[in-house]
Short mmCIF file of C-alpha atoms in Angstrom, two decimals:
data_model
loop_
_atom_site.label_atom_id
_atom_site.label_comp_id
_atom_site.label_asym_id
_atom_site.label_seq_id
_atom_site.Cartn_x
_atom_site.Cartn_y
_atom_site.Cartn_z
CA MET A 299 67.93 85.63 47.45
CA GLY A 300 69.74 83.13 49.50
CA SER A 301 71.96 86.05 50.51
CA ASP A 302 69.23 88.25 51.04
CA SER A 303 67.29 86.21 53.38
CA GLY A 304 70.16 85.32 55.46
CA TYR A 305 70.28 89.44 55.72
CA SER A 306 67.09 89.12 56.67
CA GLU A 307 67.25 86.81 59.50
CA ARG A 308 70.33 88.23 61.00
CA MET A 309 68.38 91.46 61.63
CA ARG A 310 65.75 89.52 62.66
CA ARG A 311 67.78 87.86 65.51
CA LYS A 312 69.48 91.30 65.76
CA LYS A 313 65.97 92.96 67.25
CA ALA A 314 64.90 90.40 69.26
CA VAL A 315 68.79 90.64 70.87
CA VAL A 316 68.38 94.88 70.96
CA ASP A 317 64.06 94.77 71.74
CA ALA A 318 65.29 92.57 74.95
CA LYS A 319 67.80 95.09 76.11
CA VAL A 320 65.68 97.90 75.73
CA ALA A 321 62.70 95.65 77.37
CA ARG A 322 65.31 95.45 80.41
CA ALA A 323 66.17 99.51 80.61
CA ASP A 324 62.99 100.94 81.99
CA ARG A 325 64.27 103.46 85.07
CA ASP A 326 64.11 107.31 84.36
CA LYS A 327 66.85 109.18 86.21
CA GLY A 328 68.76 112.51 86.05
CA LEU A 329 71.72 110.72 84.26
CA LEU A 330 75.33 112.31 85.19
CA LEU A 331 78.01 112.08 82.28
CA VAL A 332 81.34 112.40 82.02
CA LEU A 333 83.17 112.74 78.08
CA THR A 334 87.30 112.47 79.05
CA GLY A 335 90.18 112.05 77.01
CA ASN A 336 92.20 113.12 74.72
CA GLY A 337 90.16 113.10 71.71
CA LYS A 338 88.77 115.65 69.88
CA GLY A 339 84.69 116.55 70.57
CA LYS A 340 84.28 116.18 74.23
CA SER A 341 83.12 120.15 74.64
CA SER A 342 81.14 119.65 71.55
CA SER A 343 79.43 116.71 72.59
CA GLY A 344 78.35 118.54 75.76
CA PHE A 345 77.43 121.11 73.29
CA GLY A 346 74.83 119.28 70.85
CA MET A 347 73.14 117.49 74.22
CA VAL A 348 72.22 121.08 75.05
CA ALA A 349 70.84 121.73 71.79
CA ARG A 350 68.64 118.80 72.30
CA ALA A 351 67.50 119.38 75.47
CA LEU A 352 66.06 122.41 74.41
CA GLY A 353 64.61 120.60 71.39
CA HIS A 354 62.62 119.17 74.56
CA GLY A 355 61.50 122.26 76.32
CA MET A 356 64.08 121.89 79.32
CA LYS A 357 65.99 124.82 80.55
CA VAL A 358 69.75 124.40 80.51
CA GLY A 359 72.56 126.14 82.42
CA VAL A 360 76.32 126.29 81.26
CA VAL A 361 79.32 126.90 82.86
CA GLN A 362 82.57 127.00 80.94
CA PHE A 363 85.12 126.74 83.09
CA ILE A 364 88.07 127.17 80.41
CA LYS A 365 88.27 130.18 78.45
CA GLY A 366 88.92 128.49 74.85
CA ALA A 367 89.29 131.19 71.98
CA ALA A 368 88.35 134.86 72.77
CA SER A 369 85.33 134.25 70.75
CA THR A 370 83.82 131.38 70.64
CA GLY A 371 80.51 130.15 68.20
CA GLU A 372 79.06 128.35 71.05
CA GLU A 373 78.73 130.96 73.15
CA ALA A 374 77.72 133.43 70.79
CA PHE A 375 74.95 130.53 69.52
CA PHE A 376 73.59 129.66 73.21
CA ARG A 377 73.49 133.57 74.23
CA ARG A 378 70.82 134.23 71.65
CA PHE A 379 68.45 132.42 74.00
CA PRO A 380 68.78 133.92 77.39
CA GLY A 381 64.95 132.42 78.81
CA GLU A 382 66.50 129.09 77.92
CA VAL A 383 69.80 128.91 78.76
CA SER A 384 72.10 130.35 81.62
CA TYR A 385 75.31 130.56 80.35
CA SER A 386 78.59 131.58 82.46
CA VAL A 387 82.52 131.58 81.28
CA THR A 388 84.49 131.70 84.29
CA GLY A 389 88.23 130.60 83.24
CA GLU A 390 90.40 133.19 81.86
CA GLY A 391 92.73 131.78 79.54
CA PHE A 392 93.92 127.85 80.04
CA THR A 393 96.31 127.73 83.25
CA TRP A 394 99.27 127.72 81.60
CA GLU A 395 98.76 131.40 80.49
CA THR A 396 98.53 132.67 83.69
CA GLN A 397 101.20 130.94 85.84
CA ASP A 398 99.08 132.11 88.83
CA ARG A 399 97.61 129.48 90.98
CA GLU A 400 96.06 131.55 93.42
CA ARG A 401 94.43 133.39 90.48
CA ASP A 402 93.03 130.32 88.68
CA ARG A 403 91.94 128.89 92.20
CA ARG A 404 89.91 131.86 92.55
CA VAL A 405 88.28 131.99 89.19
CA ALA A 406 87.17 127.98 89.78
CA GLU A 407 85.34 128.80 92.87
CA GLN A 408 83.53 131.99 91.21
CA GLY A 409 82.62 129.25 88.28
CA TRP A 410 81.53 126.65 91.09
CA GLU A 411 79.17 129.13 92.38
CA LYS A 412 77.53 129.30 89.60
CA ALA A 413 77.26 125.54 89.15
CA ALA A 414 75.94 125.03 92.24
CA ALA A 415 73.22 127.62 91.85
CA LEU A 416 72.16 125.38 88.53
CA LEU A 417 72.48 122.32 90.61
CA ALA A 418 70.15 123.25 93.01
CA ASP A 419 67.80 124.64 90.63
CA PRO A 420 64.76 122.28 89.81
CA GLU A 421 63.50 123.95 86.62
CA ILE A 422 67.28 123.14 85.03
CA GLY A 423 66.76 120.24 82.95
CA LEU A 424 70.36 120.03 81.72
CA VAL A 425 73.48 121.27 83.44
CA LEU A 426 76.69 121.03 80.99
CA LEU A 427 79.87 121.69 82.98
CA ASP A 428 82.38 122.17 80.26
CA GLU A 429 86.39 121.65 81.31
CA LEU A 430 85.50 120.53 85.05
CA ASN A 431 87.89 118.09 84.36
CA ILE A 432 90.84 119.90 83.99
CA VAL A 433 89.94 122.11 86.69
CA LEU A 434 89.48 119.40 88.85
CA LYS A 435 92.98 117.80 88.07
CA TYR A 436 95.00 121.05 89.06
CA SER A 437 92.64 120.87 92.32
CA TYR A 438 91.62 124.46 92.08
CA LEU A 439 88.18 123.02 93.67
CA ASP A 440 87.55 120.50 95.97
CA LEU A 441 86.43 117.19 94.36
CA ASP A 442 84.41 116.29 97.40
CA LYS A 443 82.58 119.73 97.64
CA VAL A 444 82.01 119.26 93.70
CA LEU A 445 80.57 115.73 94.26
CA ALA A 446 78.46 116.48 96.61
CA ASP A 447 76.93 119.22 94.95
CA ILE A 448 76.49 116.81 92.20
CA ARG A 449 74.99 114.00 94.34
CA LEU A 450 72.30 116.22 95.77
CA ARG A 451 70.69 117.98 92.57
CA PRO A 452 67.28 117.25 91.48
CA PRO A 453 66.58 113.70 90.55
CA MET A 454 65.52 114.23 86.86
CA GLN A 455 68.68 116.76 86.52
CA HIS A 456 70.83 115.36 83.97
CA VAL A 457 74.91 116.87 84.26
CA VAL A 458 77.49 117.17 81.67
CA VAL A 459 81.08 117.22 82.79
CA THR A 460 83.83 117.21 80.18
CA GLY A 461 87.58 117.51 79.94
CA ARG A 462 90.21 115.55 79.82
CA GLY A 463 92.11 113.57 83.02
CA ALA A 464 88.33 112.88 84.70
CA PRO A 465 89.05 111.85 88.48
CA ALA A 466 89.06 108.73 89.38
CA GLU A 467 85.96 109.56 91.99
CA LEU A 468 84.03 111.00 89.19
CA VAL A 469 83.91 108.40 86.69
CA ALA A 470 82.70 105.88 89.83
CA GLU A 471 79.80 108.23 90.58
CA ALA A 472 78.91 108.88 86.83
CA ASP A 473 76.37 106.58 85.13
CA THR A 474 77.96 107.37 81.44
CA VAL A 475 81.33 107.13 80.75
CA THR A 476 82.83 107.85 77.44
CA GLU A 477 86.18 108.35 76.54
CA LEU A 478 87.56 109.74 73.39
CA SER A 479 91.16 109.02 72.15
CA VAL A 480 92.75 110.29 69.08
CA VAL A 481 93.23 108.38 66.06
CA LYS A 482 94.23 111.41 64.18
CA HIS A 483 94.65 115.07 64.45
CA ALA A 484 94.59 118.00 61.59
CA PHE A 485 96.70 120.08 64.50
CA GLN A 486 99.45 117.19 63.66
CA ALA A 487 99.63 118.25 60.28
CA GLY A 488 99.88 121.67 60.68
CA VAL A 489 96.03 122.71 60.46
CA ARG A 490 95.23 125.39 62.96
CA ALA A 491 91.72 125.35 64.71
CA GLN A 492 88.95 126.18 62.45
CA LYS A 493 86.15 128.17 63.62
CA GLY A 494 82.63 125.73 63.62
CA VAL A 495 84.90 123.13 64.11
CA GLU A 496 86.99 123.78 67.34
CA TYR A 497 85.60 126.53 68.93
CA MET B 676 106.09 129.82 98.13
CA GLY B 677 108.73 127.01 96.74
CA SER B 678 106.10 124.66 95.27
CA ASP B 679 103.71 127.86 93.94
CA SER B 680 107.41 129.23 92.15
CA GLY B 681 107.59 125.14 90.86
CA TYR B 682 104.00 125.61 89.63
CA SER B 683 104.84 128.99 87.86
CA GLU B 684 107.78 127.43 86.28
CA ARG B 685 105.74 124.12 85.30
CA MET B 686 102.95 126.48 84.04
CA ARG B 687 105.71 128.39 81.69
CA ARG B 688 107.19 125.41 80.03
CA LYS B 689 104.04 124.01 79.23
CA LYS B 690 102.74 126.99 77.43
CA ALA B 691 106.73 127.12 75.61
CA VAL B 692 105.48 123.50 74.16
CA VAL B 693 102.09 124.85 73.61
CA ASP B 694 103.25 128.12 71.69
CA ALA B 695 105.58 126.44 69.63
CA LYS B 696 102.98 123.70 68.59
CA VAL B 697 100.24 125.87 67.93
CA ALA B 698 102.78 128.38 65.25
CA ARG B 699 103.52 125.45 63.46
CA ALA B 700 99.83 125.22 62.66
CA ASP B 701 99.28 127.85 60.10
CA ARG B 702 97.01 126.71 57.84
CA ASP B 703 93.22 126.68 57.60
CA LYS B 704 91.39 123.53 55.67
CA GLY B 705 88.07 122.65 55.22
CA LEU B 706 88.21 119.57 57.93
CA LEU B 707 86.79 116.15 57.36
CA LEU B 708 86.30 114.76 60.95
CA VAL B 709 84.61 111.74 61.62
CA LEU B 710 83.30 110.23 65.03
CA THR B 711 83.19 106.94 65.48
CA GLY B 712 83.46 103.94 68.08
CA ASN B 713 80.62 102.75 70.56
CA GLY B 714 81.26 105.60 72.98
CA LYS B 715 78.07 107.75 73.66
CA GLY B 716 78.57 110.82 72.24
CA LYS B 717 79.05 110.88 68.14
CA SER B 718 75.83 112.37 67.29
CA SER B 719 75.77 115.26 69.65
CA SER B 720 79.68 115.82 69.59
CA GLY B 721 78.24 116.84 65.18
CA PHE B 722 75.64 118.44 67.17
CA GLY B 723 77.79 120.66 68.80
CA MET B 724 79.75 121.95 66.20
CA VAL B 725 76.18 122.62 64.16
CA ALA B 726 75.76 124.93 66.99
CA ARG B 727 79.38 126.58 66.97
CA ALA B 728 79.46 126.62 63.69
CA LEU B 729 75.21 128.96 63.46
CA GLY B 730 77.61 131.02 66.37
CA HIS B 731 80.17 131.85 63.37
CA GLY B 732 77.24 132.92 61.38
CA MET B 733 78.43 129.66 59.10
CA LYS B 734 75.05 128.09 57.32
CA VAL B 735 75.01 124.75 58.16
CA GLY B 736 73.69 121.34 56.43
CA VAL B 737 72.74 118.10 58.55
CA VAL B 738 71.69 114.78 56.96
CA GLN B 739 70.67 111.95 59.82
CA PHE B 740 71.06 108.59 57.97
CA ILE B 741 69.61 106.80 60.94
CA LYS B 742 66.23 108.23 62.06
CA GLY B 743 66.32 107.17 65.62
CA ALA B 744 63.71 108.01 68.20
CA ALA B 745 60.49 109.32 66.43
CA SER B 746 61.06 112.63 68.01
CA THR B 747 64.34 113.95 68.81
CA GLY B 748 65.63 116.90 70.18
CA GLU B 749 68.56 117.91 67.70
CA GLU B 750 65.66 118.04 64.98
CA ALA B 751 63.33 119.86 66.93
CA PHE B 752 65.66 122.28 67.76
CA PHE B 753 67.72 122.97 64.76
CA ARG B 754 64.33 123.05 62.49
CA ARG B 755 63.78 126.11 64.43
CA PHE B 756 66.28 128.24 61.85
CA PRO B 757 65.07 127.02 58.76
CA GLY B 758 67.08 130.09 56.84
CA GLU B 759 70.67 128.81 58.23
CA VAL B 760 70.46 125.00 58.84
CA SER B 761 69.47 122.74 56.52
CA TYR B 762 67.70 120.10 57.96
CA SER B 763 67.06 115.97 56.34
CA VAL B 764 66.40 113.00 57.89
CA THR B 765 65.93 110.28 55.87
CA GLY B 766 66.41 106.33 57.25
CA GLU B 767 63.13 104.65 58.85
CA GLY B 768 64.21 103.17 62.00
CA PHE B 769 67.75 101.23 62.64
CA THR B 770 67.82 98.60 59.84
CA TRP B 771 67.48 95.69 61.99
CA GLU B 772 63.94 96.85 62.23
CA THR B 773 63.11 96.73 58.56
CA GLN B 774 64.84 93.41 57.43
CA ASP B 775 64.18 94.82 53.69
CA ARG B 776 67.78 95.50 52.71
CA GLU B 777 66.45 96.93 49.25
CA ARG B 778 64.23 99.63 50.53
CA ASP B 779 67.07 100.49 53.55
CA ARG B 780 69.42 101.00 50.51
CA ARG B 781 66.66 103.34 48.49
CA VAL B 782 66.48 105.10 51.59
CA ALA B 783 70.49 105.83 51.99
CA GLU B 784 71.31 106.60 48.12
CA GLN B 785 68.09 109.11 48.79
CA GLY B 786 70.06 110.42 51.88
CA TRP B 787 73.26 110.84 49.64
CA GLU B 788 71.09 112.58 46.99
CA LYS B 789 70.68 115.33 49.96
CA ALA B 790 74.31 115.48 51.22
CA ALA B 791 76.21 115.41 47.73
CA ALA B 792 73.87 118.79 46.97
CA LEU B 793 75.49 120.43 50.30
CA LEU B 794 78.80 118.89 49.51
CA ALA B 795 78.43 120.71 46.36
CA ASP B 796 77.27 124.07 47.78
CA PRO B 797 79.65 126.66 48.61
CA GLU B 798 77.23 129.35 50.80
CA ILE B 799 77.48 125.97 52.90
CA GLY B 800 80.06 125.96 55.96
CA LEU B 801 79.25 122.69 57.77
CA VAL B 802 77.70 119.34 56.64
CA LEU B 803 76.71 116.92 59.28
CA LEU B 804 76.05 113.35 58.12
CA ASP B 805 74.89 112.13 60.93
CA GLU B 806 75.29 108.16 61.62
CA LEU B 807 76.52 107.78 57.52
CA ASN B 808 78.92 104.95 59.20
CA ILE B 809 76.32 102.28 59.51
CA VAL B 810 75.00 102.70 56.23
CA LEU B 811 78.56 102.46 54.74
CA LYS B 812 79.24 99.53 56.78
CA TYR B 813 75.97 97.82 55.59
CA SER B 814 77.24 98.89 52.13
CA TYR B 815 74.17 100.89 51.52
CA LEU B 816 76.20 103.44 49.32
CA ASP B 817 78.83 103.12 47.23
CA LEU B 818 82.06 103.87 48.99
CA ASP B 819 83.97 105.50 46.29
CA LYS B 820 81.49 107.57 45.12
CA VAL B 821 81.03 108.90 48.73
CA LEU B 822 84.45 109.95 49.55
CA ALA B 823 84.64 111.17 45.58
CA ASP B 824 81.68 113.94 46.71
CA ILE B 825 83.48 114.72 50.18
CA ARG B 826 86.71 115.00 47.96
CA LEU B 827 85.40 117.49 45.35
CA ARG B 828 83.57 119.24 48.35
CA PRO B 829 84.37 123.24 48.29
CA PRO B 830 87.86 123.82 50.06
CA MET B 831 86.84 125.49 53.17
CA GLN B 832 83.61 123.08 53.77
CA HIS B 833 84.13 120.87 56.96
CA VAL B 834 82.39 117.45 57.17
CA VAL B 835 81.56 115.48 60.13
CA VAL B 836 80.76 111.90 59.84
CA THR B 837 78.98 109.74 63.08
CA GLY B 838 78.88 106.34 63.97
CA ARG B 839 80.15 102.96 65.14
CA GLY B 840 82.70 101.17 62.18
CA ALA B 841 83.71 103.91 60.49
CA PRO B 842 85.34 102.25 57.06
CA ALA B 843 88.98 101.92 57.23
CA GLU B 844 89.30 104.34 53.62
CA LEU B 845 87.18 107.43 55.25
CA VAL B 846 89.15 107.50 58.00
CA ALA B 847 92.71 107.83 56.26
CA GLU B 848 91.13 110.44 54.23
CA ALA B 849 89.95 112.22 57.59
CA ASP B 850 91.86 115.16 58.90
CA THR B 851 90.76 114.36 62.44
CA VAL B 852 89.21 111.16 63.76
CA THR B 853 88.20 110.29 67.20
CA GLU B 854 87.24 106.88 68.62
CA LEU B 855 84.83 106.81 71.90
CA SER B 856 84.98 103.97 73.90
CA VAL B 857 82.17 103.24 76.78
CA VAL B 858 83.60 103.71 80.10
CA LYS B 859 80.40 102.82 81.36
CA HIS B 860 76.71 103.28 80.22
CA ALA B 861 73.60 103.75 82.10
CA PHE B 862 71.94 101.49 79.74
CA GLN B 863 73.92 99.20 81.17
CA ALA B 864 72.59 99.84 84.53
CA GLY B 865 68.58 99.25 83.21
CA VAL B 866 68.48 103.52 82.64
CA ARG B 867 66.88 103.81 79.64
CA ALA B 868 67.72 106.12 76.91
CA GLN B 869 66.72 110.15 78.42
CA LYS B 870 65.63 112.73 76.46
CA GLY B 871 68.02 116.04 75.80
CA VAL B 872 71.06 113.37 76.45
CA GLU B 873 70.67 110.55 74.19
CA TYR B 874 67.93 111.90 71.63
#
C-alpha cells in the first residue's frame, strides 16, 4: 500500500511536469526532421511517418536518392496508393557501385527536380527525402539550393530527410534531429539483410 | 581528371570492403530488433518495417502497449488492411495519466496475451511490439516470460520492440539494437506534436 501510494504520487508529479510542457508547446508548423547516424532504422522511420500521414488523409511524396535492393518492400507497398503517394526512386545502386561521379551527379539532380516539385506543391502534406544526406555528403547536389527549396516550401508541409552524415547546415535548419547509433547489428554476426526489416 | 580518378579508386576500394562484408553475412534468421533511446523516430521506424514487410507479402502483427493520441495515423492507416495486419492497442493513456498501477498491469497483461498469440503464429512474418520497453521498465510484465515467448517464436519471424529504456536482458537477446538520441526536438521550441509526424 505504501509503495502504491508512493507510485501514485510519483505518477501525479510526472503528469504535472508533462502537462506543463505540453501547455507551453502550442504552435503548429511544418517540420523539417532529420534522421542521421549509423544505426539501423532511419529510412524505416521515414516510411513510418509516411504511413502516419496517409492515416490522417494527407498526400505524401517520396524520393529515394539511393536505390537499395533491386526490389524493396517499401516501394512495392507504397506504390499501391498512386492517388495518395507520389513515389520516385532515382539512385542507381550505391555510389561505390557506379564509380562514376558525373553520372552520380546527374542522377542526384534528376532526383532533386522531383523533390523540388513536391516541395512546391501545397497539396503534399509530407515529403520524404530518403538518403538525401548521402547525396549531400558526396556533394552531388548544391546544398544552398537544397536548403532554399526546403525553406520556401508551404508552411504546413513536413519534410523528412534520412541518411548518414547529415551536413551541419541541414541540422541547423531542422526542427527535430535524431541521431541513430548502432548498439549492435545482426550483420556483424553474419546475418545478411532481411526482407521486411532492411529492405 | 586527377581528382576524378582518385574518386574512382576510393569508390573501388570502398566497394571491395563492402562486397567482402556482404559475402561474409550469408545467414538468414528471424531478427529481434530493438529501437530505444529518447530520440524521435522509434515507433515510426517500427511502422516503416511493417510497411516493408507488407510490401513483401508478409503478414504482420502489431500490439501498441501505450495508447498515444486518441486517434493515430498509423492505426487508421494499417487498419485498412485487416487481412494482412492484426492490430491491437491496449494501453489506456500514458501510465502517468492513470495513476493506478494495478490497472496498468492488467492492461499490459492483456496486451501480452495478444503479443504471445502473434509470437506463436508461423503465418505472421513480423511482429511490432510498440512501446513494450516502457511497460517492461515499469515492471508491468514479467520480463522472463516476455523473453521466453520471444525466444520460442517461429525461426523466421522478425520482432521489433520500441520504447525508451530497453532492459539490458532484452538488448543482450536482440540481434540489432539502435539507440536514438535527441540532437534537437521541435517540442523544445514550443511546437506541439504534429499529425503525420508524431502521431
